[in-house]
mmCIF file of C-alpha atoms in Angstrom:
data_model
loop_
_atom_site.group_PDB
_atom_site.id
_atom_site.type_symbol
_atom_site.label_atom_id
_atom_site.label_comp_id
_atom_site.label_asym_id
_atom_site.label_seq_id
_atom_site.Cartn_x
_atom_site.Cartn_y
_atom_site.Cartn_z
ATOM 1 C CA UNK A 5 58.246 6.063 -96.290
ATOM 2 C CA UNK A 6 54.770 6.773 -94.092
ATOM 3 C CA UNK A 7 55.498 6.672 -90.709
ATOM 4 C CA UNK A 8 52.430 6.089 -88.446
ATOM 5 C CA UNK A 9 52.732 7.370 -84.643
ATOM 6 C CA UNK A 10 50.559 5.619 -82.686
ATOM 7 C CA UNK A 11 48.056 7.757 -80.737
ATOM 8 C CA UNK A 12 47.506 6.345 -77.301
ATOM 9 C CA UNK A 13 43.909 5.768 -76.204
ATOM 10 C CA UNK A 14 41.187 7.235 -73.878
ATOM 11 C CA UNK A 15 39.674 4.968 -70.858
ATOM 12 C CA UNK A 16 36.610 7.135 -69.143
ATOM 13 C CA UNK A 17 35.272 5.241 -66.624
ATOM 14 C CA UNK A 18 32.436 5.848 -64.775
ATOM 15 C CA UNK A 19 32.741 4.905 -60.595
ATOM 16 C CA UNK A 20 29.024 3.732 -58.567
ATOM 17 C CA UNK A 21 27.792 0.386 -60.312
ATOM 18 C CA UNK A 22 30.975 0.132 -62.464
ATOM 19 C CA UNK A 23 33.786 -0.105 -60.114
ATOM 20 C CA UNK A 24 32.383 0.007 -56.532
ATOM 21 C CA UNK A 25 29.090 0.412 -54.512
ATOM 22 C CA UNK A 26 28.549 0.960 -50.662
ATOM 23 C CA UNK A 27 27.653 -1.914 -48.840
ATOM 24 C CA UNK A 28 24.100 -0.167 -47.863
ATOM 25 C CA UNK A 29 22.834 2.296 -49.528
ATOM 26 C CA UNK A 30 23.270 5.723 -49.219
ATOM 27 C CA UNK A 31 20.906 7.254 -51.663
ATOM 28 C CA UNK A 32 17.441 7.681 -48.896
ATOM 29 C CA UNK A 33 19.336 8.764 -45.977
ATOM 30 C CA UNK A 34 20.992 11.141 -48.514
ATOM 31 C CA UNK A 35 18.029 12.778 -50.147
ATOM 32 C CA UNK A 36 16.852 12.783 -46.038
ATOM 33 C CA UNK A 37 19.967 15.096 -45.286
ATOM 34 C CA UNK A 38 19.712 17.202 -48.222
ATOM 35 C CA UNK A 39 16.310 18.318 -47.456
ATOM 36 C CA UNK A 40 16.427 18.470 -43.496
ATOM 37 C CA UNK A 41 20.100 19.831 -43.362
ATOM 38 C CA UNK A 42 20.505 22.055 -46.409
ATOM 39 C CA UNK A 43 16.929 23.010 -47.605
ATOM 40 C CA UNK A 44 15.268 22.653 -44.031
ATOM 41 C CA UNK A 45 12.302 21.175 -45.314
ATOM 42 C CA UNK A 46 10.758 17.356 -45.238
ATOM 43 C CA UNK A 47 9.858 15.843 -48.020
ATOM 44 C CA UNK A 48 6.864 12.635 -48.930
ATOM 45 C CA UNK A 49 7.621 9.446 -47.500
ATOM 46 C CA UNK A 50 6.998 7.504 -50.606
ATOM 47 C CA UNK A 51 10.012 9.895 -52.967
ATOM 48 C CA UNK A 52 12.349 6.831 -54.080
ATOM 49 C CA UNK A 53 15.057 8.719 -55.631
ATOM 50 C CA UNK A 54 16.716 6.506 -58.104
ATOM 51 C CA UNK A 55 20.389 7.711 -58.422
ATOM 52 C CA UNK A 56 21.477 5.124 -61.001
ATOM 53 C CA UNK A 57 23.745 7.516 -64.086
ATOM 54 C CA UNK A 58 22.692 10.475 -63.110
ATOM 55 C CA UNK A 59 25.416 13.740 -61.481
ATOM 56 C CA UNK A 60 24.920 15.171 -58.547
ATOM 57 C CA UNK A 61 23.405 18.575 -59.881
ATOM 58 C CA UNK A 62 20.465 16.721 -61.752
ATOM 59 C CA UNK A 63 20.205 14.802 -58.050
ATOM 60 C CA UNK A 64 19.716 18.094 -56.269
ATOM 61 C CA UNK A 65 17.812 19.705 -59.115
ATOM 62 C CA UNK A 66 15.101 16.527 -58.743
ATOM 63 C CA UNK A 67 15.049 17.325 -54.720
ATOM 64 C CA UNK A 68 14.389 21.020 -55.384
ATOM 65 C CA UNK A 69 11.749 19.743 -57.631
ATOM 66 C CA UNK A 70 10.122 17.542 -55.072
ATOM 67 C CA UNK A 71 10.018 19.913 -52.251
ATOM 68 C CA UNK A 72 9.442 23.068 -54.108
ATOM 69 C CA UNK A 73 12.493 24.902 -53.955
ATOM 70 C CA UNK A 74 13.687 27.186 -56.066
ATOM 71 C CA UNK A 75 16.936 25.311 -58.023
ATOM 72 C CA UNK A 76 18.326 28.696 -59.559
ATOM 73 C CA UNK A 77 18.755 29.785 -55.932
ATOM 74 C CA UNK A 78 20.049 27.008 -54.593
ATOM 75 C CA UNK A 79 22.832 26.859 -57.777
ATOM 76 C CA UNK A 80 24.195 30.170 -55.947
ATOM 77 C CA UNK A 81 25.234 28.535 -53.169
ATOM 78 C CA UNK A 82 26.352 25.615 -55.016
ATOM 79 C CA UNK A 83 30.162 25.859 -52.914
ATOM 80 C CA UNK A 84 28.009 25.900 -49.579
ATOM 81 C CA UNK A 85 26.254 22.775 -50.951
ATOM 82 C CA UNK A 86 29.596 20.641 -52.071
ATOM 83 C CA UNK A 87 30.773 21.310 -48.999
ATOM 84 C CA UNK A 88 28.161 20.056 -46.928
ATOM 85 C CA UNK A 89 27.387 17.195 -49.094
ATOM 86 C CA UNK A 90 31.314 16.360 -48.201
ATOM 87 C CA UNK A 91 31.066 16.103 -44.684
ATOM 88 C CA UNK A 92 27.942 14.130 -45.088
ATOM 89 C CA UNK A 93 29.887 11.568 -47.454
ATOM 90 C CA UNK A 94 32.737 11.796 -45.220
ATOM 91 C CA UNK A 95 31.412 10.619 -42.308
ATOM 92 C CA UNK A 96 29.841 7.130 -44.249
ATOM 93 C CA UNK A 97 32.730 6.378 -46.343
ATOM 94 C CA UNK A 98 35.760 4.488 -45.583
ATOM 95 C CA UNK A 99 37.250 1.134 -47.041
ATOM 96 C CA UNK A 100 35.156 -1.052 -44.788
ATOM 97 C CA UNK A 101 31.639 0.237 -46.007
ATOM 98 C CA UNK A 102 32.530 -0.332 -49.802
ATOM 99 C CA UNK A 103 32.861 -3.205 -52.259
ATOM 100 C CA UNK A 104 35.410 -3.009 -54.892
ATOM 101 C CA UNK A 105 33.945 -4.916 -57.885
ATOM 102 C CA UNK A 106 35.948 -8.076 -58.862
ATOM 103 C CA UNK A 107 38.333 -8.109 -61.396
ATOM 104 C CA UNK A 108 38.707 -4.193 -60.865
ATOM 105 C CA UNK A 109 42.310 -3.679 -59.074
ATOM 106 C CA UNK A 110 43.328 -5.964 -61.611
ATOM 107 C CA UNK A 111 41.490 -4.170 -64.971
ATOM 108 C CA UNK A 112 42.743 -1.036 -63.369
ATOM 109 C CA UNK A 113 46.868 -1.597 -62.884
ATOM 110 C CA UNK A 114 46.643 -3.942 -66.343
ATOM 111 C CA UNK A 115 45.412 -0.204 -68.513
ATOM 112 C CA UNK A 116 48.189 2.231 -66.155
ATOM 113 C CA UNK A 117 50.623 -0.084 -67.399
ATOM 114 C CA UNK A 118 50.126 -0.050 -70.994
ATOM 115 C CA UNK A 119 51.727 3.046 -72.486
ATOM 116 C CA UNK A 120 48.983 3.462 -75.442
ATOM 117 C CA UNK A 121 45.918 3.965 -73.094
ATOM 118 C CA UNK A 122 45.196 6.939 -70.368
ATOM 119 C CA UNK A 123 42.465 6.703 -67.423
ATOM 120 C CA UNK A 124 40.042 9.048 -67.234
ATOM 121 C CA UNK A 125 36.467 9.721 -65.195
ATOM 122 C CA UNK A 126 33.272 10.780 -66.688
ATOM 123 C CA UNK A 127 30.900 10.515 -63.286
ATOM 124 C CA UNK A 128 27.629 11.604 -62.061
ATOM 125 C CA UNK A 129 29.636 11.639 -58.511
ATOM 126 C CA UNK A 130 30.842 15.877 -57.643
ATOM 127 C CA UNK A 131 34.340 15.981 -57.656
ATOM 128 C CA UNK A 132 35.630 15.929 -54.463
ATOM 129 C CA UNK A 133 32.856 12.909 -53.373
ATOM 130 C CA UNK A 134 34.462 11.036 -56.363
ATOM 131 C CA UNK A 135 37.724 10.897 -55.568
ATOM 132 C CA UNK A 136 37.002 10.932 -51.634
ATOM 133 C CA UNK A 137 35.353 7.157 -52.673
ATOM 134 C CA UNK A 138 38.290 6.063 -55.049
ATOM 135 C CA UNK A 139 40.523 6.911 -52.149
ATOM 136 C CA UNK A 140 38.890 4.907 -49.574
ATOM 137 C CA UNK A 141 39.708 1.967 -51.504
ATOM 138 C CA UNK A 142 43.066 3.207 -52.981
ATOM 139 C CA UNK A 143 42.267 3.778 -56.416
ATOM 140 C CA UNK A 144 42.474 7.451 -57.032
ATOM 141 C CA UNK A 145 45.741 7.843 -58.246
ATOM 142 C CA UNK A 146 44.562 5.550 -61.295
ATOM 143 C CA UNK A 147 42.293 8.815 -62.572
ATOM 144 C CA UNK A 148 44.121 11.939 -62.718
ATOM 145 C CA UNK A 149 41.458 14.336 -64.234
ATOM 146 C CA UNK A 150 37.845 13.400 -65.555
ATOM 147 C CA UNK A 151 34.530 15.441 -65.582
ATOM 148 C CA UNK A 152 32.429 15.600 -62.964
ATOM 149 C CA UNK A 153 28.453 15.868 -61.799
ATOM 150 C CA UNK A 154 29.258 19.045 -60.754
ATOM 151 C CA UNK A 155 30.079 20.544 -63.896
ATOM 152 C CA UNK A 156 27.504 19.831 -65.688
ATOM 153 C CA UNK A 157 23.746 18.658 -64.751
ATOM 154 C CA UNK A 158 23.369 17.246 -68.054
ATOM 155 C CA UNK A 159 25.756 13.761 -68.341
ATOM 156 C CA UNK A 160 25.988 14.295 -71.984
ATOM 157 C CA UNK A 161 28.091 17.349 -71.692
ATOM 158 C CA UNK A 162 30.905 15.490 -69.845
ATOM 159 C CA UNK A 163 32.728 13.418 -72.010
ATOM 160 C CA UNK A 164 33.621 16.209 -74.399
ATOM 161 C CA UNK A 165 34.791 18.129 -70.849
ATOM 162 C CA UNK A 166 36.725 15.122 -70.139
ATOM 163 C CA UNK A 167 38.690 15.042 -73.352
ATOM 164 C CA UNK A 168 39.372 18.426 -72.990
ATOM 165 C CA UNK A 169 40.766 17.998 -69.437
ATOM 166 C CA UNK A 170 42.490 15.116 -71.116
ATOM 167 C CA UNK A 171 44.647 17.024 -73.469
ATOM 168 C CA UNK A 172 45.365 19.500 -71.048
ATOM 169 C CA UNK A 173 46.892 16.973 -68.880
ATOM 170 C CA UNK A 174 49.087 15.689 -71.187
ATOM 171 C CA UNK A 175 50.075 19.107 -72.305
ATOM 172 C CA UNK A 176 49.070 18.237 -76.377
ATOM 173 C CA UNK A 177 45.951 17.406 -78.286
ATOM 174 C CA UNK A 178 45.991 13.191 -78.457
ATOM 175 C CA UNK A 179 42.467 12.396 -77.468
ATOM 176 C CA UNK A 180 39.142 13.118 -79.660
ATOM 177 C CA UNK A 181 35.935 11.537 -79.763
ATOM 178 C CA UNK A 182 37.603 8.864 -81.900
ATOM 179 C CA UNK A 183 40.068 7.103 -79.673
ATOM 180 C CA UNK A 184 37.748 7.187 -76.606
ATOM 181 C CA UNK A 185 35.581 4.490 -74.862
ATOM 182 C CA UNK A 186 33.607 5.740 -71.884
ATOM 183 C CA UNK A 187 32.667 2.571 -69.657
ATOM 184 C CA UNK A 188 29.660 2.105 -67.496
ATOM 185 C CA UNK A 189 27.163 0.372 -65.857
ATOM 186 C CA UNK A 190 23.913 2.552 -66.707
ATOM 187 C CA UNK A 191 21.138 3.541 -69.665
ATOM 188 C CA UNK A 192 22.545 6.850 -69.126
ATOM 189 C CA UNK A 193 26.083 5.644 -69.814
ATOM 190 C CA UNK A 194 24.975 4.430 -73.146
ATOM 191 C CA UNK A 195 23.006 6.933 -73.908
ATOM 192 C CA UNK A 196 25.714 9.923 -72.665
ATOM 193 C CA UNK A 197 28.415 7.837 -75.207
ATOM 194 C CA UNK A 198 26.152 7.547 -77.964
ATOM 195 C CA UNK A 199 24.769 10.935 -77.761
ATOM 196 C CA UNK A 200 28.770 11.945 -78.605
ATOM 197 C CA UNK A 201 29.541 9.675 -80.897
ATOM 198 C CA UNK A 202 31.669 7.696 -78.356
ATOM 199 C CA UNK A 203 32.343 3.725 -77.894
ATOM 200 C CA UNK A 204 30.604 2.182 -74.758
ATOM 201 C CA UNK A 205 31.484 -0.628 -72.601
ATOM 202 C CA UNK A 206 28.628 -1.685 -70.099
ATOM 203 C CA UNK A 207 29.025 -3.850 -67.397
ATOM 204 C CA UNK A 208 26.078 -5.437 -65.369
ATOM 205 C CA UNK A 209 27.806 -4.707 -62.243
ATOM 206 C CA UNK A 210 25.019 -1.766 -60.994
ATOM 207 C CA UNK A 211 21.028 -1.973 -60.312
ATOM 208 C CA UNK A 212 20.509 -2.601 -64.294
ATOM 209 C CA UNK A 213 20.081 -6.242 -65.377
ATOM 210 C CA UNK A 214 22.722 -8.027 -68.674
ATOM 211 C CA UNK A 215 19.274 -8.444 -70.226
ATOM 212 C CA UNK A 216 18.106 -5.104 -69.975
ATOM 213 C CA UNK A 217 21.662 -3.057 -70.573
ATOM 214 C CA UNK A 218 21.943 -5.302 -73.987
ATOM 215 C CA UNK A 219 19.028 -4.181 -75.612
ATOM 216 C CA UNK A 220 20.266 -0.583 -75.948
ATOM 217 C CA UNK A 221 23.176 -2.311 -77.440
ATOM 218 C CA UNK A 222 26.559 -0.509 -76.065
ATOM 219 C CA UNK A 223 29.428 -1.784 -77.738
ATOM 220 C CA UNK A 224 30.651 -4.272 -75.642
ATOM 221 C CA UNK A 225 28.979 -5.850 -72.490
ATOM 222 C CA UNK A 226 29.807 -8.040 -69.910
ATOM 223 C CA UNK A 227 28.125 -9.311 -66.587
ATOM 224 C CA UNK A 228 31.119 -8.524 -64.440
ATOM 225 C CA UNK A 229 35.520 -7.686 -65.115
ATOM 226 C CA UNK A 230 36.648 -11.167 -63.542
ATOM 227 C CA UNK A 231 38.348 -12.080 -66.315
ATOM 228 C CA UNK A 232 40.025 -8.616 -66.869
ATOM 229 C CA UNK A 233 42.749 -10.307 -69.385
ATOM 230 C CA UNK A 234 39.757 -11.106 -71.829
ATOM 231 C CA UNK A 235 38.095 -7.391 -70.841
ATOM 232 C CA UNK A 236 40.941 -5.606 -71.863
ATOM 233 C CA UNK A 237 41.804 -7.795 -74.700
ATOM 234 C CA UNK A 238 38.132 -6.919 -76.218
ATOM 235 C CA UNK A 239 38.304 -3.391 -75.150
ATOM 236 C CA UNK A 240 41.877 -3.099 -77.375
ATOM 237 C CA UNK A 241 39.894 -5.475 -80.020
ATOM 238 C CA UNK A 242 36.766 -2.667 -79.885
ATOM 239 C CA UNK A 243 39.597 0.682 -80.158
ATOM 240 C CA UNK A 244 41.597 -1.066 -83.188
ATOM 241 C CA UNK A 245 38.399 -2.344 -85.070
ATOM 242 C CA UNK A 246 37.350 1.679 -84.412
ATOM 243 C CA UNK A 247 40.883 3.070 -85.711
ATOM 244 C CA UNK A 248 40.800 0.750 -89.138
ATOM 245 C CA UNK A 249 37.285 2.153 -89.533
ATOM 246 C CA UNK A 250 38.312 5.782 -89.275
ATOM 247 C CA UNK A 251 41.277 5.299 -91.557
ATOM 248 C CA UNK A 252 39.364 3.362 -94.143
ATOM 249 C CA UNK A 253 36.648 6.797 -93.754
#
C-alpha cells in the first residue's frame, strides 16, 4: 500500500504594505538622513523616492545614483551602513507609530497553529530593521528566518534564499519552489514570485490600487485579510489545487 506523507507548506510573507505601515511616512526624511548623515551630501528637492517592493540595497544603490556616489564603495562599508540605518529606524519605531493591518494577528496565529504550513519572510526591509518593526508590534516570533534586502539588491534572488534558510531551519529538505506561496502587496511581489516559478497572494493593503495589482494577475488577491478564515481557506484551496497539479505532471 502507497503511503503519502504530507509535506507541510511554505508561507513567505512580505512586511511594509502587507502586514503593517508607519503612521507617517518614513521614506523622505529617510533618503534626507542617508545622504546628510552617511554620504554627507544634499540631494534635489524634487527626488521622490518610491520605496514600494523594493530591499534596502537597491534603496541605497538609487541614492548613490542620485547624488553621484560611488555604490561599489559604499557596499564596503555596508556593516557601517546597517548600523546607522538602525539607530535611525530605532529612534521612529515603536508600537504607537505603526498600524497593524486588520485581520493580521488573526491570519498570523491561525497559519503557526496549523502543523502543515511554516512562516517565512521574503522582504525588501535589511534584517535587523525587519524584525526591529515586527517586534514593535509583537509579531516577530511568528517569522523565524526569511531573506532579507540586505542580501540581495535584486528581490528576485530572495525567495530561493528563503527556502534555503527554510530547510536549514527545520534541519531537512521539505520546502521547494512547489509548496511555496510568497504574499505581498507590490508589482515587485508578483513579479519576484513569478520570476521563480512561485504562487502569489497580493493584497491591496500598500500604495498599489485592487485594480491595478489584478491586472498582473497574482494568484489570489484580496483588498484587505479581515476575513482571515476565508484568506486562509483560499490560500490552502490555492497550495492543494498546486499539489494535484504537480502530481498529475
Amino acid at each position: 500500500m502507497l503511503i503519502l506523507f504530507k509535506v507541510p507548506y511554505l508561507i513567505l510573507f512580505d512586511i511594509d504594505g502587507t502586514i503593517l505601515r508607519y503612521k507617517e511616512p518614513l521614506s523622505q526624511s529617510l533618503v534626507n538622513y542617508v545622504t546628510n548623515n552617511l554620504f554627507h551630501k544634499s540631494i534635489n528637492k524634487s527626488y521622490h523616492p518610491d520605496f514600494s517592493g523594493k530591499t534596502d540595497l537597491m534603496i541605497i544603490h538609487e541614492i548613490c545614483d542620485a547624488i553621484e556616489c560611488d555604490f561599489n564603495e559604499v557596499l564596503k562599508n555596508l556593516n557601517s551602513i546597517w548600523s546607522n540605518l538602525l539607530e535611525f529606524f530605532k529612534k521612529n519605531t515603536n508600537k504607537y507609530n505603526i498600524i497593524v493591518f486588520p485581520g493580521i494577528y488573526n491570519l498570523l496565529l491561525t497559519i503557526k497553529n496549523d502543523s502543515n504550513y511554516q512562516l517565512g519572510l521574503v522582504t525588501g526591509n535589511f534584517k535587523d530593521n525587519a524584525y526591529l518593526k515586527l517586534s514593535a508590534v509583537d509579531l516577530a516570533h511568528y517569522f523565524p528566518f526569511g531573506a532579507f534586502g540586505s542580501d540581495y539588491e535584486d528581490r528576485n534572488l530572495l525567495p530561493k534564499l528563503a527556502i534555503q534558510r527554510a530547510n536549514k531551519y527545520l534541519g531537512k529538505k521539505m520546502f521547494s519552489i512547489d509548496n511555496t506561496i510568497i504574499i505581498g502587496d507590490s508589482l515587485r511581489d508578483i513579479e519576484c514570485a513569478k520570476n521563480n516559478k512561485i504562487k502569489v497572494v497580493s493584497v491591496a493593503t500598500g500604495p498599489i490600487s485592487f485594480e491595478l495589482l489584478k491586472t498582473y494577475e497574482p494568484d489570489l488577491i484580496f483588498r484587505d485579510f479581515k476575513n482571515f478564515k476565508l484568506v486562509f481557506k483560499k490560500i490552502k484551496n490555492l497550495f492543494e489545487k498546486n499539489e494535484k497539479n504537480n502530481y498529475s505532471n
